[in-house]
Coordinates of C-alpha atoms and ligand atoms in Angstrom, one line a residue:
M1 CA 12.3 58.4 31.4
Q2 CA 14.6 60.9 33.1
T3 CA 13.3 64.5 32.9
S4 CA 14.7 67.9 33.7
L5 CA 11.9 70.4 33.1
A6 CA 12.8 74.0 32.3
D7 CA 12.1 76.8 34.9
F8 CA 9.1 78.2 32.9
V9 CA 7.0 75.1 33.5
R10 CA 8.6 73.0 36.3
D11 CA 6.6 74.3 39.2
T12 CA 3.3 74.7 37.4
P13 CA 0.4 72.2 37.7
E14 CA 0.8 71.3 34.0
G15 CA 4.6 70.8 34.4
R16 CA 4.1 68.5 37.4
E17 CA 1.4 66.5 35.5
A18 CA 3.5 66.3 32.4
E19 CA 6.6 65.2 34.3
A20 CA 4.7 62.4 36.1
I21 CA 3.4 61.2 32.7
L22 CA 6.9 61.4 31.1
R23 CA 8.4 59.4 33.9
K24 CA 6.1 56.5 33.3
C25 CA 7.3 56.0 29.7
V26 CA 10.0 53.3 29.3
H27 CA 10.6 53.9 25.6
C28 CA 9.5 50.4 24.7
G29 CA 7.8 51.6 21.5
F30 CA 4.9 49.1 21.7
C31 CA 2.6 52.0 21.1
T32 CA 4.1 52.7 17.6
A33 CA 2.6 49.5 16.3
T34 CA -0.9 50.7 16.8
C35 CA -0.5 54.4 15.9
P36 CA -2.4 55.2 12.7
T37 CA -0.1 58.0 11.7
Y38 CA 3.1 56.0 12.3
L39 CA 1.7 53.2 10.3
L40 CA 1.0 55.5 7.4
L41 CA 4.1 57.7 7.5
G42 CA 6.7 55.5 9.0
D43 CA 8.4 58.4 10.8
E44 CA 9.3 58.0 14.5
N45 CA 8.2 61.6 15.1
D46 CA 4.7 60.8 13.7
G47 CA 4.3 58.0 16.3
P48 CA 3.6 58.3 20.0
R49 CA 7.1 57.6 21.3
G50 CA 8.5 60.2 19.0
R51 CA 5.9 62.8 19.9
I52 CA 6.5 62.1 23.6
Y53 CA 10.2 63.0 23.0
L54 CA 9.2 66.1 21.2
V55 CA 7.0 67.3 24.1
K56 CA 9.8 66.4 26.5
Q57 CA 12.2 68.5 24.6
L58 CA 9.7 71.4 24.6
L59 CA 9.2 71.1 28.3
E60 CA 13.0 71.0 28.9
G61 CA 13.3 74.3 27.1
A62 CA 14.7 73.1 23.7
A63 CA 14.0 75.2 20.7
V64 CA 10.8 74.1 18.9
T65 CA 10.0 74.7 15.2
A66 CA 7.0 74.5 12.8
S67 CA 8.2 71.0 12.0
T68 CA 7.8 70.0 15.7
Q69 CA 4.3 71.5 15.6
A70 CA 3.4 69.7 12.4
H71 CA 4.2 66.3 14.0
L72 CA 1.9 67.1 16.9
D73 CA -0.8 68.5 14.5
R74 CA -0.7 65.2 12.6
C75 CA -1.6 63.3 15.8
L76 CA -5.3 62.3 15.7
T77 CA -5.5 62.2 19.5
C78 CA -7.2 58.8 19.0
R79 CA -5.4 57.5 22.1
A80 CA -4.8 54.0 20.5
C81 CA -1.4 54.4 22.0
E82 CA -2.9 54.6 25.5
T83 CA -4.7 51.3 25.0
T84 CA -1.5 49.6 23.9
C85 CA 0.9 51.1 26.5
P86 CA 1.8 48.6 29.2
S87 CA 3.1 51.4 31.5
G88 CA -0.2 53.4 31.6
V89 CA 1.3 56.5 29.9
R90 CA -1.5 59.1 29.5
Y91 CA -0.4 60.3 26.1
G92 CA -3.5 62.3 25.4
R93 CA -3.1 64.5 28.4
L94 CA 0.6 65.0 27.6
A95 CA -0.3 66.0 24.0
D96 CA -2.8 68.6 25.3
I97 CA -0.1 70.1 27.6
G98 CA 2.5 70.0 24.8
R99 CA 0.2 71.5 22.2
R100 CA -0.8 74.5 24.4
L101 CA 2.8 75.4 25.1
M102 CA 3.7 74.8 21.5
E103 CA 1.0 77.2 20.4
E104 CA 2.6 79.9 22.6
R105 CA 6.0 79.3 21.1
V106 CA 5.5 78.7 17.4
A107 CA 3.5 81.2 15.4
R108 CA 1.2 79.7 12.8
P109 CA 0.9 81.2 9.3
F110 CA -2.0 83.6 8.9
W111 CA -4.2 81.2 6.9
Q112 CA -3.8 78.4 9.5
R113 CA -4.7 80.7 12.3
A114 CA -7.7 82.1 10.3
R115 CA -9.0 78.6 9.5
R116 CA -8.7 77.3 13.1
R117 CA -10.4 80.5 14.4
V118 CA -13.3 80.1 12.0
L119 CA -13.7 76.4 13.1
A120 CA -13.5 77.4 16.7
E121 CA -16.2 80.1 16.3
V122 CA -18.6 78.3 14.0
L123 CA -18.7 74.6 14.9
P124 CA -19.6 75.0 18.6
R125 CA -22.4 77.4 17.8
R126 CA -25.5 75.6 16.4
L127 CA -27.1 78.8 15.4
L128 CA -24.2 79.5 13.1
F129 CA -23.4 76.0 12.0
A130 CA -26.9 74.9 11.0
P131 CA -27.5 77.7 8.5
L132 CA -24.0 77.4 7.0
L133 CA -24.6 73.7 6.6
A134 CA -27.9 74.3 4.9
L135 CA -26.1 76.8 2.6
G136 CA -23.4 74.2 1.8
R137 CA -26.1 71.7 0.9
L138 CA -27.7 74.2 -1.5
A139 CA -24.3 75.0 -3.1
K140 CA -23.3 71.3 -3.3
P141 CA -23.9 70.9 -7.1
F142 CA -21.6 73.9 -7.8
L143 CA -18.8 72.9 -5.5
P144 CA -15.6 71.1 -6.6
R145 CA -16.0 67.4 -6.3
R146 CA -13.8 66.9 -3.2
L147 CA -15.4 69.7 -1.3
A148 CA -18.9 68.6 -2.4
E149 CA -18.2 65.1 -1.0
S150 CA -17.4 66.5 2.4
V151 CA -20.9 68.1 2.7
P152 CA -23.1 65.7 4.6
V153 CA -26.4 64.5 3.2
S154 CA -29.7 66.1 4.4
P155 CA -30.5 65.1 8.0
P156 CA -33.0 62.3 8.6
A157 CA -36.3 63.4 10.3
A158 CA -36.0 63.2 14.1
G159 CA -39.5 62.0 14.8
A160 CA -41.5 62.8 17.9
W161 CA -39.8 63.2 21.3
P162 CA -41.7 61.4 24.0
A163 CA -43.4 63.6 26.6
P164 CA -41.7 63.5 30.0
R165 CA -43.7 61.0 32.1
H166 CA -41.4 58.8 34.1
S167 CA -40.0 59.3 37.6
R168 CA -36.6 58.1 36.3
K169 CA -35.1 61.1 34.5
M170 CA -31.8 61.5 32.6
L171 CA -30.1 64.2 30.6
A172 CA -28.9 64.0 27.0
L173 CA -26.6 66.5 25.2
A174 CA -28.0 68.1 22.1
G175 CA -24.4 69.1 21.4
C176 CA -23.2 71.4 18.7
V177 CA -23.0 69.6 15.3
Q178 CA -25.0 66.5 16.1
G179 CA -28.3 68.4 16.3
A180 CA -27.8 69.8 12.8
L181 CA -26.3 66.7 11.2
S182 CA -28.5 64.0 12.8
P183 CA -31.3 65.1 15.0
D184 CA -32.7 61.5 14.9
I185 CA -30.0 60.2 17.2
N186 CA -31.1 61.8 20.5
A187 CA -34.8 61.4 19.6
A188 CA -34.3 57.7 19.0
A189 CA -32.4 57.4 22.3
A190 CA -35.3 59.2 24.0
R191 CA -37.9 56.9 22.5
V192 CA -36.0 53.7 23.4
L193 CA -35.4 54.9 27.0
D194 CA -39.0 55.9 27.2
R195 CA -39.9 52.3 26.6
L196 CA -37.6 51.4 29.5
G197 CA -39.4 53.9 31.8
I198 CA -36.8 56.6 31.6
S199 CA -37.5 60.1 30.5
L200 CA -34.6 61.7 28.6
A201 CA -34.4 65.5 28.3
E202 CA -32.1 68.0 26.6
A203 CA -31.4 70.9 29.0
E204 CA -32.1 74.4 27.6
G205 CA -28.9 76.3 26.9
A206 CA -26.8 73.2 26.9
A207 CA -24.4 73.6 24.0
C208 CA -20.9 72.3 23.1
C209 CA -19.1 70.1 25.6
G210 CA -15.9 72.1 25.0
A211 CA -13.9 69.4 23.2
L212 CA -13.9 71.2 19.9
R213 CA -12.3 74.4 21.1
Y214 CA -10.1 72.7 23.6
H215 CA -8.6 70.4 21.0
L216 CA -8.1 73.3 18.5
N217 CA -5.9 74.7 21.2
Y218 CA -8.3 77.4 22.3
Q219 CA -8.1 75.7 25.7
D220 CA -9.4 78.5 27.8
A221 CA -12.4 78.9 25.5
G222 CA -12.9 75.1 25.7
L223 CA -12.9 75.3 29.5
D224 CA -15.4 78.1 29.4
D225 CA -17.7 75.9 27.2
M226 CA -17.4 73.2 29.9
R227 CA -18.4 75.6 32.7
A228 CA -21.3 76.8 30.6
L229 CA -22.5 73.3 30.1
I230 CA -22.3 72.5 33.8
D231 CA -24.3 75.6 34.5
A232 CA -27.0 74.5 32.0
W233 CA -27.2 71.0 33.5
W234 CA -26.9 71.8 37.1
P235 CA -30.5 72.7 37.9
H236 CA -31.5 69.3 36.4
V237 CA -28.9 67.5 38.5
E238 CA -30.2 69.2 41.6
A239 CA -33.7 68.3 40.6
G240 CA -32.8 64.6 40.6
A241 CA -31.5 63.6 37.1
E242 CA -30.2 60.1 37.5
A243 CA -27.5 60.2 34.8
I244 CA -26.1 62.1 31.9
V245 CA -26.4 59.9 28.8
M246 CA -24.0 60.6 26.0
T247 CA -25.0 59.6 22.5
A248 CA -21.7 60.9 20.9
S249 CA -18.7 59.2 22.3
G250 CA -16.5 62.1 21.3
C251 CA -18.4 64.4 23.7
G252 CA -18.7 61.6 26.3
V253 CA -15.0 61.2 26.7
T254 CA -14.6 64.9 27.3
V255 CA -17.5 65.2 29.8
K256 CA -16.2 62.1 31.7
E257 CA -13.0 64.1 32.1
Y258 CA -14.6 67.4 33.3
G259 CA -13.5 66.5 36.8
H260 CA -9.9 66.5 35.7
F261 CA -10.1 69.5 33.3
L262 CA -11.6 71.7 36.0
R263 CA -9.9 70.3 39.1
H264 CA -8.0 73.5 39.9
D265 CA -11.1 75.7 39.5
A266 CA -12.4 76.4 43.0
R267 CA -15.9 77.3 41.8
Y268 CA -16.4 74.3 39.4
A269 CA -14.1 71.5 40.6
E270 CA -16.8 69.8 42.8
K271 CA -19.6 70.2 40.3
A272 CA -17.4 69.0 37.4
A273 CA -16.4 65.9 39.3
R274 CA -20.1 65.1 40.0
I275 CA -21.0 65.7 36.3
S276 CA -18.2 63.3 35.2
A277 CA -19.2 60.7 37.8
M278 CA -22.8 60.6 36.5
T279 CA -22.0 60.5 32.8
R280 CA -22.5 57.3 30.9
D281 CA -22.2 56.3 27.3
L282 CA -25.6 55.2 25.9
C283 CA -24.2 51.7 25.3
E284 CA -23.4 51.3 29.0
L285 CA -27.0 52.2 29.9
I286 CA -28.7 50.0 27.3
D287 CA -26.4 47.1 28.1
A288 CA -27.3 47.3 31.8
E289 CA -31.1 47.6 30.9
F290 CA -31.1 45.1 28.1
D291 CA -32.9 42.3 29.8
R292 CA -36.0 44.6 30.0
L293 CA -35.6 45.8 26.5
E294 CA -35.2 42.3 24.9
P295 CA -38.8 41.3 25.0
M296 CA -39.8 44.5 23.1
L297 CA -37.6 43.7 20.2
E298 CA -38.8 42.1 17.0
R299 CA -36.7 39.3 15.7
K300 CA -36.3 40.3 12.1
G301 CA -33.5 38.0 11.1
G302 CA -29.9 38.8 11.2
A303 CA -29.2 42.0 9.2
R304 CA -25.5 42.1 8.6
L305 CA -24.0 45.1 10.4
A306 CA -20.4 46.3 10.7
F307 CA -19.8 48.3 13.9
Q308 CA -17.2 51.0 13.8
A309 CA -15.9 51.5 17.3
P310 CA -15.0 55.2 17.7
C311 CA -11.6 55.9 19.2
S312 CA -13.3 58.1 21.8
L313 CA -15.3 55.0 22.9
Q314 CA -12.7 52.2 22.7
H315 CA -9.6 54.1 23.6
G316 CA -10.8 57.3 25.3
Q317 CA -13.4 55.7 27.5
A318 CA -12.0 52.2 27.4
I319 CA -15.4 50.8 26.5
R320 CA -14.8 47.8 24.3
G321 CA -17.3 45.2 23.1
V322 CA -20.3 46.6 24.9
T323 CA -22.2 48.1 21.9
E324 CA -21.3 45.0 19.9
R325 CA -22.8 42.9 22.6
V326 CA -26.0 44.9 22.6
L327 CA -26.3 44.8 18.8
A328 CA -25.7 41.0 18.8
R329 CA -28.3 40.4 21.5
A330 CA -30.7 42.6 19.4
G331 CA -30.3 40.1 16.6
F332 CA -27.8 41.8 14.3
E333 CA -25.2 39.7 12.6
L334 CA -22.0 41.5 13.3
T335 CA -19.5 41.3 10.5
P336 CA -15.7 41.2 11.0
V337 CA -13.8 44.5 11.0
P338 CA -10.1 44.0 10.8
D339 CA -7.8 46.5 12.5
S340 CA -10.8 47.8 14.4
H341 CA -8.5 49.7 16.8
L342 CA -7.4 52.1 14.1
C343 CA -9.0 55.5 13.7
C344 CA -11.3 56.3 10.7
G345 CA -9.7 59.7 10.3
S346 CA -12.6 61.9 11.5
A347 CA -11.1 62.9 14.9
G348 CA -13.0 66.2 15.5
T349 CA -11.7 68.8 13.1
Y350 CA -8.8 66.6 11.8
S351 CA -10.7 65.7 8.6
I352 CA -10.7 69.5 7.8
L353 CA -7.2 70.3 9.0
Q354 CA -5.4 67.2 7.7
P355 CA -7.5 66.2 4.7
E356 CA -5.0 63.9 3.0
L357 CA -4.3 61.7 6.0
S358 CA -7.9 61.8 7.0
L359 CA -9.1 60.5 3.6
T360 CA -6.5 57.7 3.6
L361 CA -7.6 56.6 7.0
R362 CA -11.3 56.8 5.9
G363 CA -10.5 54.7 2.8
N364 CA -8.7 52.1 4.9
K365 CA -11.5 52.0 7.5
L366 CA -14.3 51.7 4.9
L367 CA -12.4 48.8 3.3
A368 CA -12.1 47.1 6.7
L369 CA -15.8 47.7 7.4
A370 CA -16.8 46.2 4.1
T371 CA -14.9 43.0 4.7
G372 CA -18.0 41.0 5.7
D373 CA -20.3 42.6 3.1
P374 CA -22.5 44.4 5.6
E375 CA -25.9 45.9 4.8
L376 CA -25.4 48.6 7.3
I377 CA -22.5 50.3 9.1
A378 CA -23.2 51.5 12.7
S379 CA -21.1 53.8 14.9
A380 CA -21.4 55.8 18.1
N381 CA -20.1 59.2 17.3
I382 CA -21.5 61.8 15.0
G383 CA -18.1 62.8 13.6
C384 CA -17.3 59.2 12.5
L385 CA -20.8 58.7 11.2
A386 CA -20.7 61.8 9.0
H387 CA -17.1 61.2 7.9
L388 CA -17.7 57.6 6.9
Q389 CA -21.0 58.3 5.1
T390 CA -19.3 60.7 2.7
G391 CA -17.2 57.9 1.4
T392 CA -19.6 55.0 1.0
Q393 CA -23.0 54.0 -0.4
I394 CA -23.6 51.6 2.5
P395 CA -26.0 53.3 5.0
V396 CA -24.1 54.6 8.1
K397 CA -26.3 55.0 11.2
H398 CA -25.9 55.5 14.9
W399 CA -26.5 52.1 16.5
I400 CA -29.4 53.4 18.6
V401 CA -31.2 54.4 15.4
A402 CA -30.7 50.8 14.1
L403 CA -31.8 49.3 17.4
E404 CA -34.9 51.4 17.6
E405 CA -36.0 50.1 14.2
R406 CA -36.2 46.7 15.8
L407 CA -38.5 47.8 18.6
R408 CA -42.1 46.5 18.4
R409 CA -44.5 49.4 17.9
Ligands
SF4_1 S1 -3.1 59.5 19.8 FE1 -3.3 58.2 18.0 S2 -2.3 59.3 16.3 FE2 -1.7 60.3 18.3 S3 0.2 59.3 18.8 FE3 -1.4 58.1 19.9 S4 -1.9 56.5 18.5 FE4 -0.7 58.0 17.3
SF4_2 S1 4.2 51.9 24.9 FE1 4.1 53.4 26.6 S2 6.0 53.1 27.7 FE2 6.3 52.2 25.7 S3 7.1 53.9 24.4 FE3 4.9 53.9 24.2 S4 4.2 55.4 25.7 FE4 6.3 54.8 26.3

């Protein structure tokens, strides 16, 4: 794609990066076929190729409007288009650059700004989010049906966290919303890893990975969250932590890209690159250690399980088929999930900011997941888990929780 970037951006790091991405696009349109919003809305500007053109126009200095912004807002940042693209176009990065510049040029209505600000202030702060969530649960019977449905059920008990006793040590991220919504996930991961001779710890002061604020377009605040998390982890890294294990693929995809996000920060670039290099999704770790885990598993017969592969896992981190392999080896009978590449509509704060599209995608995903009549739905990201559970009676669990239930006591 030919480009002629405007003066305001041409010689900036973002401009150079965007130009390199744009030049890779050959307009073939293969990506539109796997874009959830294009499939629902049928508008070229609600698909990746159209959005790429919109960002190109913005970077070339053309006037942009609220309508241009709406097309970018409707993008889930699921990155299915990146998986499909034969030219290696890094759409997600281009969208980040475009959205930041768009935010500077198009003023949002007051209510939109207020809503995004509240989300950016509350969600990353566990001390604010947890009591508000508890309040929402108390008020649930009095809320309108649709709002009540969006309040997650009470969290399962976490159970005991094993005492640190092994020479192999790894870090887990307590995160922002996961600790309040599902404290059992990291605890289950810690117990499974303990059986494998690995002590898992959550670093004190480690909070949000930065994805929430970054993708709400408070990009500087998101970068600050990333720096704060590196600071919280760094003493453990220096003390010999072997890896950072991510139990939420939405956080994992961000932490794996810290090296890129902070590459121009003289103080943090090197540390960020090291943090990214030592970060692994939990499924990568369990898959690598599975031969040692297998003898500890009870063969309970093949419970039928549908696995929902989060976009942040299959598209963002390009990890495909690994969790499924682990679950199949653990004895689960994996049921078919048509169109498994399509987003469930959770997508961070998307379910709050774009409720209609999000609910349609959730309905489609739940239908696909129910195809093989599963007893259980498993996923690998807290956002997807909470979003899916609000629309089905089938239990939805993190896969590590389901796996732990198969460990011999
Ligand atoms: S990130 Fe997802 S929603 Fe956005 S353009 Fe790509 S495929 Fe479509
Ligand atoms: S598939 Fe890739 S090269 Fe083709 S239009 Fe989409 S982004 Fe451009």
